[in-house]
mmCIF file of C-alpha atoms in Angstrom:
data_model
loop_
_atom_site.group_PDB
_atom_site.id
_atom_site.type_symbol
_atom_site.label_atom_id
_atom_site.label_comp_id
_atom_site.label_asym_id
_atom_site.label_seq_id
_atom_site.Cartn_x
_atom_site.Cartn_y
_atom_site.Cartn_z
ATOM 1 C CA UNK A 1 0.000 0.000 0.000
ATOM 2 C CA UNK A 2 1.342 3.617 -0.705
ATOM 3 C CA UNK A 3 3.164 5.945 1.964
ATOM 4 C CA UNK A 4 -0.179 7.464 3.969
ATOM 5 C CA UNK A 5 -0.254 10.138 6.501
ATOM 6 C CA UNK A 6 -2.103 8.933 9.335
ATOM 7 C CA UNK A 7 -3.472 10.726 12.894
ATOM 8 C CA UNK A 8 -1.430 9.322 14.564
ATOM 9 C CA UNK A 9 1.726 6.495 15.247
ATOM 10 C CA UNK A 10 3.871 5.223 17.915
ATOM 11 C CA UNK A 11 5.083 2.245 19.329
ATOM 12 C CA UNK A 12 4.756 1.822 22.714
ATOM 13 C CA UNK A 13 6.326 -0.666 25.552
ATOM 14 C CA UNK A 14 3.679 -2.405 27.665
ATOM 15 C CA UNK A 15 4.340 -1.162 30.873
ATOM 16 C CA UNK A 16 1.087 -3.035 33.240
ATOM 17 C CA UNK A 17 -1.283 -5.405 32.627
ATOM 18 C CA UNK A 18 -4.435 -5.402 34.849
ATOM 19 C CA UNK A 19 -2.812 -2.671 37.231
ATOM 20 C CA UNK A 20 -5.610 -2.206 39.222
ATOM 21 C CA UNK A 21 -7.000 -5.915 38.770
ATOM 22 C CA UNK A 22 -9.084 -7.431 35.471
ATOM 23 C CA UNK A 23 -12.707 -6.552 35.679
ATOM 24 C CA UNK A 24 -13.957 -8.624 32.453
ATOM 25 C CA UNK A 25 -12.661 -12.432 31.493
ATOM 26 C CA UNK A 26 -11.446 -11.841 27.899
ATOM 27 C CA UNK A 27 -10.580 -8.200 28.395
ATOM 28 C CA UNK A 28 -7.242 -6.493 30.398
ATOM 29 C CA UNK A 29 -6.963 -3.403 30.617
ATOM 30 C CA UNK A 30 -2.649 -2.295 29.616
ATOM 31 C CA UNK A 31 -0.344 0.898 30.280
ATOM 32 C CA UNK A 32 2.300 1.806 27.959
ATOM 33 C CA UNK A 33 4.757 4.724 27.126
ATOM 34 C CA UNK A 34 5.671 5.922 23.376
ATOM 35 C CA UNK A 35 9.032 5.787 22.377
ATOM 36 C CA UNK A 36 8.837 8.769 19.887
ATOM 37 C CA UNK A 37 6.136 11.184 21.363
ATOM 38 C CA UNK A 38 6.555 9.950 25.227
ATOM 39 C CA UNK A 39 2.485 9.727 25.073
ATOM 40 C CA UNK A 40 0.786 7.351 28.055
ATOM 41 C CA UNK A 41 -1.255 5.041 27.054
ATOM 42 C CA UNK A 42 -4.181 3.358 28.684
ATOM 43 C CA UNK A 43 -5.726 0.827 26.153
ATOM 44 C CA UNK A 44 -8.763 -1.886 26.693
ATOM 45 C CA UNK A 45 -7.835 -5.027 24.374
ATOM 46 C CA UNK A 46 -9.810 -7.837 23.858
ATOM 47 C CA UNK A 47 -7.078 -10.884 24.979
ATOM 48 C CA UNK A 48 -8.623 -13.736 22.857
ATOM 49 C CA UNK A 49 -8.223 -12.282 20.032
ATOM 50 C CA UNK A 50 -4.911 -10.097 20.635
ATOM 51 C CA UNK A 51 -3.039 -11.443 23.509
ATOM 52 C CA UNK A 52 -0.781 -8.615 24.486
ATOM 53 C CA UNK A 53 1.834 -9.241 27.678
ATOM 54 C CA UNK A 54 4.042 -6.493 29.475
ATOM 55 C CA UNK A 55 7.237 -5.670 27.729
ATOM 56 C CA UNK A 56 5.624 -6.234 24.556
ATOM 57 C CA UNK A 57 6.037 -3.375 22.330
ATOM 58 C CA UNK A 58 2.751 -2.568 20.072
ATOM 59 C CA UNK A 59 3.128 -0.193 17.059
ATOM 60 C CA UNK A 60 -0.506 1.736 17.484
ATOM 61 C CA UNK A 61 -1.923 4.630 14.659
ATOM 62 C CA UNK A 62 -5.065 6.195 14.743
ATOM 63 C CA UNK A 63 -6.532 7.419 11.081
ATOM 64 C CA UNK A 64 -9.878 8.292 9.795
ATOM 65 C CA UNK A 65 -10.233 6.310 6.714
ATOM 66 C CA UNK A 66 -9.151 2.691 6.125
ATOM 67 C CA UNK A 67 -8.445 3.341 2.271
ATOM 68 C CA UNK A 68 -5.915 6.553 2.828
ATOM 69 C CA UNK A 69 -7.001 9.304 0.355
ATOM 70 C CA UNK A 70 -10.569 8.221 0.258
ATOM 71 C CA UNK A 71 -13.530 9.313 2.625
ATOM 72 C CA UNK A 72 -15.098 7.216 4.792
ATOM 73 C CA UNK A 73 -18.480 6.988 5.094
ATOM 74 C CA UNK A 74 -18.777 5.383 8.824
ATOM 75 C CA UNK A 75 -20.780 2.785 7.854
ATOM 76 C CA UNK A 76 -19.536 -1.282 7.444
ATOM 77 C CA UNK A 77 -19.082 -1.523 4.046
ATOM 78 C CA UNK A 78 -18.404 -5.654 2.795
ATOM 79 C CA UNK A 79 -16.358 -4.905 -0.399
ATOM 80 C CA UNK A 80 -13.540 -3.621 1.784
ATOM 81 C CA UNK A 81 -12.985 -7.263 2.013
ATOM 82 C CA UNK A 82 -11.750 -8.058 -1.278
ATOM 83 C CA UNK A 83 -9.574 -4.423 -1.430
ATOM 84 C CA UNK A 84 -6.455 -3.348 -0.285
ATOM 85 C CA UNK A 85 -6.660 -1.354 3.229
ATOM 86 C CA UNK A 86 -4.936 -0.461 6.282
ATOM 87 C CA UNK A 87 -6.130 -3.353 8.155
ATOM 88 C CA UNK A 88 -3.717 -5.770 5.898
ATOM 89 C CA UNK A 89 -1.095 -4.125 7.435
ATOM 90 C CA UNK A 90 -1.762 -4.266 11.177
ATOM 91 C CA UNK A 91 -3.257 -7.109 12.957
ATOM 92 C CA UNK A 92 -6.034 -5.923 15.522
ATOM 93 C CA UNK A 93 -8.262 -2.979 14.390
ATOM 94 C CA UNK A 94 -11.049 -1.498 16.419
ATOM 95 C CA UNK A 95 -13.719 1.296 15.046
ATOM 96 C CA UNK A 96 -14.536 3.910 17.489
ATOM 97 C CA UNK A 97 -15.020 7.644 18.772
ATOM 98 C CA UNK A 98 -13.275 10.409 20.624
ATOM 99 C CA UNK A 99 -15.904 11.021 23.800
ATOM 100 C CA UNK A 100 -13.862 13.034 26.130
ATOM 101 C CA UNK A 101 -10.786 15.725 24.852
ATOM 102 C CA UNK A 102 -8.806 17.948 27.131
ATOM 103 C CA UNK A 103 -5.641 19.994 27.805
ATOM 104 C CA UNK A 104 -4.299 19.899 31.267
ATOM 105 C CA UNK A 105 -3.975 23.037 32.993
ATOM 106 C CA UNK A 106 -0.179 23.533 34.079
ATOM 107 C CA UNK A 107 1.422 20.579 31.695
ATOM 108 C CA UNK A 108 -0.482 21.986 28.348
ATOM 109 C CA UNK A 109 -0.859 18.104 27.575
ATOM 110 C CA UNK A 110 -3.519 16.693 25.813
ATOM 111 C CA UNK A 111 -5.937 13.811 27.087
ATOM 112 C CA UNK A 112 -7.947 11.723 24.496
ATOM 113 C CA UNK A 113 -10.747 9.486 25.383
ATOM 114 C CA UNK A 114 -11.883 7.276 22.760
ATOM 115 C CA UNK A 115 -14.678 4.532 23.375
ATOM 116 C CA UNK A 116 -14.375 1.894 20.734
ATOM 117 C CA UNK A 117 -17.587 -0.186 21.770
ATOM 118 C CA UNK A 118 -17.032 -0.347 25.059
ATOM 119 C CA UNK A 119 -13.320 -1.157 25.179
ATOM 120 C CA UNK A 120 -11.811 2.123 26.193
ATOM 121 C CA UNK A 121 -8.436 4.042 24.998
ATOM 122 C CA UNK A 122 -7.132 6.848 26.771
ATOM 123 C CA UNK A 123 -4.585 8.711 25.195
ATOM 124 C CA UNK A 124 -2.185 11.348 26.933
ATOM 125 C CA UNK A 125 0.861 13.592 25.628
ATOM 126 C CA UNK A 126 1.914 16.434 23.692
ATOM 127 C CA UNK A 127 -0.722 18.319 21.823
ATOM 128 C CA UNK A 128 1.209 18.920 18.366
ATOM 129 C CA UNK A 129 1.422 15.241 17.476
ATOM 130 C CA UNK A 130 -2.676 14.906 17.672
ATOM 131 C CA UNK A 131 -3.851 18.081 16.237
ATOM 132 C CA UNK A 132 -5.513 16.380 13.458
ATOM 133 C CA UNK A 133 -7.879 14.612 16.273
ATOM 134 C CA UNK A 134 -10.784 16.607 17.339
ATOM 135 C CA UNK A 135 -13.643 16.042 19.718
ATOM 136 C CA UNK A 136 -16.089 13.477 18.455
ATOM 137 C CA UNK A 137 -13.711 12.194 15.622
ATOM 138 C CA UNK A 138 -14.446 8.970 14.379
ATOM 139 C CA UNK A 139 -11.264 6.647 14.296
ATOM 140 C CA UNK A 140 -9.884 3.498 13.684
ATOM 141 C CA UNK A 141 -7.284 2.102 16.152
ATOM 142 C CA UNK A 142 -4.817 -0.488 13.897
ATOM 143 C CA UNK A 143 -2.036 -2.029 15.946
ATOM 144 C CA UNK A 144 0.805 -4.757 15.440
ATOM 145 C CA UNK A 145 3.697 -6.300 16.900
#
């Protein structure tokens, strides 16, 4: 697939699993720090289907669109099957919104609170690597190993 600018993309160590105990059987809740953009992150994952462990480092990105360069329309579309997408590249991809933005007062940092069905992300660092993500965004979360 061609070069793509996307929202955002780190990778980040696993840091805590669980830290303050799991709550659900298939889902644990992890902690991680980016190695480019020192962001925290705070990330719900489903462990069935994407076991992830502590010192595991997960490259995450957050875009709008699953076909860079073309629109998306928000709505499940089954011909994205059989084309050529972001999702081919990563290998756990959740489809959710930005519920909760703010800045910190003192540290200027950004928080980002996206609900993707119920499994939550929350998302804090440096403003100027995010400023493409906006209250009430819809995004997709792709990650890999």
């Amino acid at each position: 697939m061609a070069k793509r600018d996307l929202l955002f993309e780190d990778v980040f160590e696993i840091k805590e699993k669980d830290p303050a105990g799991q709550k659900f059987d298939k889902v644990s809740r992890v902690t991680g720090v980016g190695e480019d953009y020192q962001f925290d992150l705070i990330l719900d994952v489903n462990m069935d289907i994407y076991p992830i462990e502590i010192g595991d480092k997960i490259r995450l990105a957050l875009h709008d669109t699953l076909i860079p360069g073309q629109v998306d329309s928000g709505r499940y579309d089954p011909k994205l099957e059989s084309k050529q997408t972001l999702m081919d590249e990563y290998d756990y991809v959740m489809y959710g919104k930005v519920f909760k933005y703010s800045i910190e007062k003192g540290t200027g940092k950004v928080r980002i609170y996206i609900s993707f069905g119920g499994l939550l992300m929350e998302l804090k660092g440096d403003p100027e690597y995010v400023k493409e993500i906006n209250p009430d965004s819809r995004l997709y979360l792709l990650i890999r190993k």
